[in-house]
Amino acid sequence: MTALMSLTNVSKNFGGLAVITDVSFDVPAGARMALIGPNGAGKTTIFNLISGVYQPSAGEIRLEGQEISAIPSRERIGLGIARSFQNIRLMPHLSVLENVMLGQQARAGNLGNMLSPLRRSRWRREAEELLEQMGLDTYPGEVVATLPYGIRKKIEVVRALVAKPKLLMLDEPAAGLNNTETANLKDFLMQIAATGVTLLVVEHDMSLVRSLCDHAVVLNFGEKIYDGPTAEVQKDPDVLEAYLGTRHAGKETTDVA
Ligand SMILES: Nc1ncnc2c1ncn2[C@@H]1O[C@H](COP(=O)(O)OP(=O)(O)OP(=O)(O)O)[C@@H](O)[C@H]1O
Ligand SMILES: [Mg+2]
């Protein structure tokens, strides 16, 4: 079966600096996949390559078998690839609903389409429904700047989701969240996955990775060092070495990432 997303021998250099080297992996449709690795391993760069912020220096990136490297970033949202960013990128002075509606732009074609009164009410209803489904119904009119960090992280996810992606890429969704907020986020993401959206998640919180993701790809210095079940990742000698700089195979309690 064709993977939803596949990277084949992808490399990325910035000037003389090799940031990603010959990375290949598949994201099967319906997967809940983690992309992990130490700081600077190249995780965000992989997201930037998949979402079209960067062009690969070599290799192929395919969505449902179609090579997408030449397709501009903006058009990739329409193809079914949406993402959130490592740092929150909401418009702080706009309301929750307005921020979420910004995520609909790629589907609306242009802003004019969204602003025509008839269409506006349809888009608005859809955004409100999604917020409600995701348990954010109490906040649509509130200005984002006034909301707690955990809620703002969720709004970012909803804004990506409103583009109706096949693949939702989240860059450190639990960063800065407390344990309760993280547990809450996990339920929220499981709910999204249950609707058929494929997840690719960069995350340092290994307990979230273990409970949310079935499969993990691990990067170290821009190279793939592991591609397999999440349940096994913390026992892998190469992974342990990448995080600890030495072989500690069998040390169960090591908190990789
Ligand atoms: N535009 C760029 N120009 C030059 N170097 C870059 C660029 N973008 C990323 N890098 C370098 O590539 C490496 C990988 O960065 P990247 O942000 O992908 O890491 P990461 O795995 O997401 O790390 P973190 O866990 O800290 O977010 C780093 O050494 C970074 O400095
Ligand atoms: Mg990063």
mmCIF file of C-alpha atoms and ligand atoms in Angstrom:
data_model
loop_
_atom_site.group_PDB
_atom_site.id
_atom_site.type_symbol
_atom_site.label_atom_id
_atom_site.label_comp_id
_atom_site.label_asym_id
_atom_site.label_seq_id
_atom_site.Cartn_x
_atom_site.Cartn_y
_atom_site.Cartn_z
ATOM 1 C CA MET A 1 0.000 0.000 0.000
ATOM 2 C CA THR A 2 1.211 3.521 -0.773
ATOM 3 C CA ALA A 3 2.139 5.492 2.326
ATOM 4 C CA LEU A 4 0.302 8.747 2.979
ATOM 5 C CA MET A 5 3.650 10.540 3.218
ATOM 6 C CA SER A 6 7.062 9.220 2.305
ATOM 7 C CA LEU A 7 10.542 10.653 2.385
ATOM 8 C CA THR A 8 13.131 8.926 0.228
ATOM 9 C CA ASN A 9 16.855 9.676 0.650
ATOM 10 C CA VAL A 10 16.123 13.259 1.686
ATOM 11 C CA SER A 11 19.050 15.543 2.462
ATOM 12 C CA LYS A 12 19.139 19.240 3.315
ATOM 13 C CA ASN A 13 22.226 21.431 3.403
ATOM 14 C CA PHE A 14 22.428 25.053 4.410
ATOM 15 C CA GLY A 15 25.523 26.327 2.647
ATOM 16 C CA GLY A 16 28.146 23.766 3.587
ATOM 17 C CA LEU A 17 26.235 22.533 6.638
ATOM 18 C CA ALA A 18 24.523 19.138 6.282
ATOM 19 C CA VAL A 19 21.446 19.349 8.498
ATOM 20 C CA ILE A 20 19.538 16.319 7.133
ATOM 21 C CA THR A 21 21.433 13.410 5.594
ATOM 22 C CA ASP A 22 19.818 10.701 3.492
ATOM 23 C CA VAL A 23 16.656 10.313 5.574
ATOM 24 C CA SER A 24 13.926 7.923 4.412
ATOM 25 C CA PHE A 25 10.727 6.977 6.209
ATOM 26 C CA ASP A 26 7.044 6.343 5.522
ATOM 27 C CA VAL A 27 4.052 7.709 7.377
ATOM 28 C CA PRO A 28 1.230 5.219 6.769
ATOM 29 C CA ALA A 29 -2.318 6.587 6.505
ATOM 30 C CA GLY A 30 -3.956 6.567 9.932
ATOM 31 C CA ALA A 31 -0.649 6.365 11.826
ATOM 32 C CA ARG A 32 0.083 8.229 15.007
ATOM 33 C CA MET A 33 3.770 8.711 14.438
ATOM 34 C CA ALA A 34 6.408 10.446 16.547
ATOM 35 C CA LEU A 35 9.493 12.175 15.170
ATOM 36 C CA ILE A 36 11.957 12.488 18.011
ATOM 37 C CA GLY A 37 15.612 13.170 18.681
ATOM 38 C CA PRO A 38 17.913 15.421 20.713
ATOM 39 C CA ASN A 39 17.918 19.221 20.293
ATOM 40 C CA GLY A 40 19.208 20.220 16.886
ATOM 41 C CA ALA A 41 18.690 16.721 15.417
ATOM 42 C CA GLY A 42 16.715 18.125 12.475
ATOM 43 C CA LYS A 43 13.088 17.493 13.470
ATOM 44 C CA THR A 44 11.760 20.967 12.698
ATOM 45 C CA THR A 45 13.778 20.966 9.477
ATOM 46 C CA ILE A 46 11.943 17.779 8.410
ATOM 47 C CA PHE A 47 8.631 19.569 9.114
ATOM 48 C CA ASN A 48 9.838 22.535 7.066
ATOM 49 C CA LEU A 49 10.738 20.224 4.186
ATOM 50 C CA ILE A 50 7.375 18.425 4.279
ATOM 51 C CA SER A 51 5.382 21.653 4.571
ATOM 52 C CA GLY A 52 7.439 23.341 1.831
ATOM 53 C CA VAL A 53 9.205 26.042 3.828
ATOM 54 C CA TYR A 54 12.455 24.503 2.500
ATOM 55 C CA GLN A 55 13.303 22.571 -0.635
ATOM 56 C CA PRO A 56 15.292 19.366 -0.148
ATOM 57 C CA SER A 57 18.887 19.460 -1.436
ATOM 58 C CA ALA A 58 18.400 15.845 -2.553
ATOM 59 C CA GLY A 59 15.756 13.123 -2.378
ATOM 60 C CA GLU A 60 12.019 12.882 -2.803
ATOM 61 C CA ILE A 61 9.013 13.815 -0.703
ATOM 62 C CA ARG A 62 5.755 12.171 -1.728
ATOM 63 C CA LEU A 63 2.168 12.596 -0.631
ATOM 64 C CA GLU A 64 0.084 9.566 -1.630
ATOM 65 C CA GLY A 65 2.768 8.714 -4.168
ATOM 66 C CA GLN A 66 2.893 12.179 -5.737
ATOM 67 C CA GLU A 67 6.241 14.005 -5.585
ATOM 68 C CA ILE A 68 5.505 17.360 -3.915
ATOM 69 C CA SER A 69 8.948 18.981 -3.542
ATOM 70 C CA ALA A 70 8.223 21.525 -6.284
ATOM 71 C CA ILE A 71 4.789 22.492 -4.939
ATOM 72 C CA PRO A 72 4.726 25.817 -3.042
ATOM 73 C CA SER A 73 4.085 25.725 0.683
ATOM 74 C CA ARG A 74 0.703 27.424 0.451
ATOM 75 C CA GLU A 75 -0.653 24.874 -1.990
ATOM 76 C CA ARG A 76 0.435 21.975 0.181
ATOM 77 C CA ILE A 77 -2.205 22.906 2.756
ATOM 78 C CA GLY A 78 -4.813 22.346 0.055
ATOM 79 C CA LEU A 79 -3.260 18.944 -0.688
ATOM 80 C CA GLY A 80 -3.848 17.898 2.899
ATOM 81 C CA ILE A 81 -0.749 18.848 4.873
ATOM 82 C CA ALA A 82 -1.222 21.123 7.895
ATOM 83 C CA ARG A 83 1.090 21.930 10.766
ATOM 84 C CA SER A 84 1.495 23.800 13.995
ATOM 85 C CA PHE A 85 4.705 25.596 14.944
ATOM 86 C CA GLN A 86 7.212 25.121 17.727
ATOM 87 C CA ASN A 87 6.392 28.631 18.969
ATOM 88 C CA ILE A 88 2.746 29.668 19.102
ATOM 89 C CA ARG A 89 1.838 31.675 16.018
ATOM 90 C CA LEU A 90 -1.662 32.888 16.781
ATOM 91 C CA MET A 91 -2.809 36.473 16.275
ATOM 92 C CA PRO A 92 -2.994 37.534 19.935
ATOM 93 C CA HIS A 93 -5.385 40.459 19.450
ATOM 94 C CA LEU A 94 -7.950 38.405 17.473
ATOM 95 C CA SER A 95 -10.590 36.144 18.968
ATOM 96 C CA VAL A 96 -10.393 32.354 19.132
ATOM 97 C CA LEU A 97 -12.917 32.064 16.326
ATOM 98 C CA GLU A 98 -11.091 34.581 14.121
ATOM 99 C CA ASN A 99 -7.802 32.756 14.607
ATOM 100 C CA VAL A 100 -9.376 29.439 13.702
ATOM 101 C CA MET A 101 -11.006 30.987 10.641
ATOM 102 C CA LEU A 102 -7.571 32.101 9.427
ATOM 103 C CA GLY A 103 -6.834 28.401 9.031
ATOM 104 C CA GLN A 104 -9.690 28.099 6.532
ATOM 105 C CA GLN A 105 -8.096 30.500 4.059
ATOM 106 C CA ALA A 106 -6.273 27.827 2.077
ATOM 107 C CA ARG A 107 -9.588 26.088 1.411
ATOM 108 C CA ALA A 108 -11.536 29.272 0.736
ATOM 109 C CA GLY A 109 -9.130 30.117 -2.111
ATOM 110 C CA ASN A 110 -8.817 33.776 -1.231
ATOM 111 C CA LEU A 111 -9.839 36.141 1.480
ATOM 112 C CA GLY A 112 -12.553 37.720 -0.700
ATOM 113 C CA ASN A 113 -14.366 34.390 -0.805
ATOM 114 C CA MET A 114 -14.334 34.184 2.954
ATOM 115 C CA LEU A 115 -15.527 37.721 3.451
ATOM 116 C CA SER A 116 -18.600 37.527 1.206
ATOM 117 C CA PRO A 117 -21.495 37.531 3.707
ATOM 118 C CA LEU A 118 -23.139 34.314 2.513
ATOM 119 C CA ARG A 119 -19.966 32.295 2.546
ATOM 120 C CA ARG A 120 -18.772 33.887 5.744
ATOM 121 C CA SER A 121 -21.614 32.436 7.733
ATOM 122 C CA ARG A 122 -20.895 28.949 6.386
ATOM 123 C CA TRP A 123 -17.178 29.140 7.227
ATOM 124 C CA ARG A 124 -18.005 30.599 10.585
ATOM 125 C CA ARG A 125 -20.444 27.823 11.422
ATOM 126 C CA GLU A 126 -17.926 25.192 10.457
ATOM 127 C CA ALA A 127 -15.205 26.775 12.628
ATOM 128 C CA GLU A 128 -17.604 27.058 15.579
ATOM 129 C CA GLU A 129 -18.626 23.428 15.194
ATOM 130 C CA LEU A 130 -15.033 22.254 15.186
ATOM 131 C CA LEU A 131 -14.227 24.312 18.284
ATOM 132 C CA GLU A 132 -17.241 22.792 19.990
ATOM 133 C CA GLN A 133 -16.346 19.238 18.962
ATOM 134 C CA MET A 134 -12.875 19.793 20.337
ATOM 135 C CA GLY A 135 -14.212 21.020 23.655
ATOM 136 C CA LEU A 136 -13.294 24.666 23.131
ATOM 137 C CA ASP A 137 -16.901 25.889 22.832
ATOM 138 C CA THR A 138 -16.720 28.205 25.827
ATOM 139 C CA TYR A 139 -14.118 30.457 24.253
ATOM 140 C CA PRO A 140 -14.928 31.391 20.607
ATOM 141 C CA GLY A 141 -15.350 35.139 21.191
ATOM 142 C CA GLU A 142 -12.489 35.601 23.613
ATOM 143 C CA VAL A 143 -9.341 37.407 22.618
ATOM 144 C CA VAL A 144 -6.503 34.912 22.373
ATOM 145 C CA ALA A 145 -3.971 37.025 24.321
ATOM 146 C CA THR A 146 -6.045 36.657 27.487
ATOM 147 C CA LEU A 147 -6.216 32.847 27.412
ATOM 148 C CA PRO A 148 -4.032 30.345 29.280
ATOM 149 C CA TYR A 149 -1.090 28.884 27.377
ATOM 150 C CA GLY A 150 -2.568 25.349 27.298
ATOM 151 C CA ILE A 151 -5.728 26.613 25.610
ATOM 152 C CA ARG A 152 -3.703 28.615 23.079
ATOM 153 C CA LYS A 153 -1.744 25.482 22.144
ATOM 154 C CA LYS A 154 -5.047 23.694 21.488
ATOM 155 C CA ILE A 155 -6.347 26.576 19.394
ATOM 156 C CA GLU A 156 -3.258 26.252 17.194
ATOM 157 C CA VAL A 157 -4.135 22.609 16.622
ATOM 158 C CA VAL A 158 -7.739 23.480 15.780
ATOM 159 C CA ARG A 159 -6.561 26.169 13.366
ATOM 160 C CA ALA A 160 -4.447 23.558 11.543
ATOM 161 C CA LEU A 161 -7.330 21.094 11.656
ATOM 162 C CA VAL A 162 -9.834 23.448 10.092
ATOM 163 C CA ALA A 163 -7.836 23.136 6.852
ATOM 164 C CA LYS A 164 -9.142 19.509 6.835
ATOM 165 C CA PRO A 165 -5.705 17.914 6.592
ATOM 166 C CA LYS A 166 -4.946 14.285 5.908
ATOM 167 C CA LEU A 167 -1.616 14.760 7.676
ATOM 168 C CA LEU A 168 -1.431 16.928 10.783
ATOM 169 C CA MET A 169 2.110 17.773 11.877
ATOM 170 C CA LEU A 170 2.577 19.112 15.398
ATOM 171 C CA ASP A 171 5.905 20.568 16.531
ATOM 172 C CA GLU A 172 6.231 20.096 20.297
ATOM 173 C CA PRO A 173 2.529 20.469 21.138
ATOM 174 C CA ALA A 174 3.105 19.771 24.855
ATOM 175 C CA ALA A 175 6.041 22.155 25.358
ATOM 176 C CA GLY A 176 5.263 24.445 28.294
ATOM 177 C CA LEU A 177 2.191 22.476 29.391
ATOM 178 C CA ASN A 178 1.750 21.070 32.890
ATOM 179 C CA ASN A 179 0.821 17.404 33.496
ATOM 180 C CA THR A 180 -2.934 18.011 33.527
ATOM 181 C CA GLU A 181 -2.792 20.086 30.344
ATOM 182 C CA THR A 182 -0.618 17.426 28.673
ATOM 183 C CA ALA A 183 -3.062 14.629 29.596
ATOM 184 C CA ASN A 184 -5.847 16.774 28.247
ATOM 185 C CA LEU A 185 -3.930 17.425 25.032
ATOM 186 C CA LYS A 186 -3.333 13.707 24.596
ATOM 187 C CA ASP A 187 -7.087 12.968 24.792
ATOM 188 C CA PHE A 188 -7.694 15.812 22.357
ATOM 189 C CA LEU A 189 -5.162 14.415 19.846
ATOM 190 C CA MET A 190 -6.511 10.864 20.214
ATOM 191 C CA GLN A 191 -9.940 12.256 19.381
ATOM 192 C CA ILE A 192 -8.502 13.908 16.251
ATOM 193 C CA ALA A 193 -6.728 10.687 15.218
ATOM 194 C CA ALA A 194 -9.989 8.776 15.669
ATOM 195 C CA THR A 195 -11.537 10.915 12.926
ATOM 196 C CA GLY A 196 -8.972 9.472 10.472
ATOM 197 C CA VAL A 197 -6.392 12.269 10.528
ATOM 198 C CA THR A 198 -2.804 10.967 10.380
ATOM 199 C CA LEU A 199 -0.517 12.476 13.019
ATOM 200 C CA LEU A 200 3.197 13.233 12.816
ATOM 201 C CA VAL A 201 4.296 14.636 16.163
ATOM 202 C CA VAL A 202 7.618 16.116 17.261
ATOM 203 C CA GLU A 203 7.703 15.890 21.026
ATOM 204 C CA HIS A 204 10.251 15.759 23.837
ATOM 205 C CA ASP A 205 7.776 14.481 26.465
ATOM 206 C CA MET A 206 8.361 10.739 26.178
ATOM 207 C CA SER A 207 5.385 9.729 28.277
ATOM 208 C CA LEU A 208 3.162 11.615 25.839
ATOM 209 C CA VAL A 209 4.998 10.005 22.902
ATOM 210 C CA ARG A 210 4.508 6.542 24.389
ATOM 211 C CA SER A 211 0.841 7.006 25.147
ATOM 212 C CA LEU A 212 -0.087 8.849 21.950
ATOM 213 C CA CYS A 213 2.096 7.368 19.204
ATOM 214 C CA ASP A 214 2.341 3.813 17.928
ATOM 215 C CA HIS A 215 5.466 4.344 15.853
ATOM 216 C CA ALA A 216 8.594 6.482 16.165
ATOM 217 C CA VAL A 217 11.336 7.720 13.883
ATOM 218 C CA VAL A 218 14.423 8.964 15.728
ATOM 219 C CA LEU A 219 16.886 11.458 14.270
ATOM 220 C CA ASN A 220 20.359 12.240 15.515
ATOM 221 C CA PHE A 221 22.606 14.831 13.843
ATOM 222 C CA GLY A 222 20.287 14.793 10.827
ATOM 223 C CA GLU A 223 20.400 11.030 10.319
ATOM 224 C CA LYS A 224 17.713 8.460 11.017
ATOM 225 C CA ILE A 225 18.826 6.082 13.751
ATOM 226 C CA TYR A 226 15.545 4.302 14.593
ATOM 227 C CA ASP A 227 12.273 3.535 12.816
ATOM 228 C CA GLY A 228 9.987 1.198 14.712
ATOM 229 C CA PRO A 229 7.437 0.732 17.483
ATOM 230 C CA THR A 230 7.318 3.413 20.187
ATOM 231 C CA ALA A 231 7.235 0.694 22.823
ATOM 232 C CA GLU A 232 10.766 -0.401 21.880
ATOM 233 C CA VAL A 233 12.406 2.955 21.265
ATOM 234 C CA GLN A 234 13.804 3.532 24.739
ATOM 235 C CA LYS A 235 15.533 0.148 24.704
ATOM 236 C CA ASP A 236 17.314 0.719 21.422
ATOM 237 C CA PRO A 237 21.111 0.967 21.941
ATOM 238 C CA ASP A 238 21.602 3.547 19.159
ATOM 239 C CA VAL A 239 18.866 5.730 20.600
ATOM 240 C CA LEU A 240 20.280 5.477 24.104
ATOM 241 C CA GLU A 241 23.696 6.369 22.813
ATOM 242 C CA ALA A 242 22.325 9.394 20.943
ATOM 243 C CA TYR A 243 20.713 10.766 24.085
ATOM 244 C CA LEU A 244 23.320 9.787 26.624
ATOM 245 C CA GLY A 245 26.458 9.773 24.542
ATOM 246 C CA THR A 246 27.236 6.302 25.818
ATOM 247 C CA ARG A 247 25.690 2.827 25.732
ATOM 248 C CA HIS A 248 23.264 2.199 28.587
ATOM 249 C CA ALA A 249 21.213 -0.615 27.061
ATOM 250 C CA GLY A 250 18.661 -2.041 29.449
ATOM 251 C CA LYS A 251 18.414 1.005 31.715
ATOM 252 C CA GLU A 252 14.606 1.095 31.792
ATOM 253 C CA THR A 253 14.152 4.358 33.625
ATOM 254 C CA THR A 254 16.159 6.503 31.202
ATOM 255 C CA ASP A 255 13.937 9.293 29.999
ATOM 256 C CA VAL A 256 14.864 9.517 26.350
ATOM 257 C CA ALA A 257 14.091 12.990 24.949
HETATM 258 N N1 LIG B 1 17.802 27.965 8.013
HETATM 259 C C1 LIG B 1 18.858 27.373 8.586
HETATM 260 N N2 LIG B 1 20.124 27.725 8.285
HETATM 261 C C2 LIG B 1 21.178 27.131 8.867
HETATM 262 N N3 LIG B 1 21.087 26.145 9.781
HETATM 263 C C3 LIG B 1 19.846 25.751 10.127
HETATM 264 C C4 LIG B 1 18.664 26.320 9.554
HETATM 265 N N4 LIG B 1 17.569 25.715 10.093
HETATM 266 C C5 LIG B 1 18.059 24.818 10.955
HETATM 267 N N5 LIG B 1 19.411 24.831 10.971
HETATM 268 C C6 LIG B 1 20.292 23.977 11.796
HETATM 269 O O1 LIG B 1 19.896 22.649 11.569
HETATM 270 C C7 LIG B 1 20.005 21.887 12.761
HETATM 271 C C8 LIG B 1 18.671 21.226 13.028
HETATM 272 O O2 LIG B 1 17.725 22.209 13.430
HETATM 273 P P1 LIG B 1 16.223 21.858 13.741
HETATM 274 O O3 LIG B 1 15.565 23.135 14.132
HETATM 275 O O4 LIG B 1 15.642 21.103 12.633
HETATM 276 O O5 LIG B 1 16.403 20.905 15.006
HETATM 277 P P2 LIG B 1 15.293 20.266 15.969
HETATM 278 O O6 LIG B 1 15.516 18.809 15.967
HETATM 279 O O7 LIG B 1 13.949 20.760 15.630
HETATM 280 O O8 LIG B 1 15.762 20.837 17.393
HETATM 281 P P3 LIG B 1 14.896 21.294 18.684
HETATM 282 O O9 LIG B 1 14.559 20.028 19.426
HETATM 283 O O10 LIG B 1 15.855 22.138 19.461
HETATM 284 O O11 LIG B 1 13.692 22.041 18.208
HETATM 285 C C9 LIG B 1 20.461 22.817 13.855
HETATM 286 O O12 LIG B 1 21.843 22.679 13.995
HETATM 287 C C10 LIG B 1 20.101 24.191 13.296
HETATM 288 O O13 LIG B 1 20.965 25.166 13.787
HETATM 289 MG MG MG B 2 12.574 21.928 16.574
#
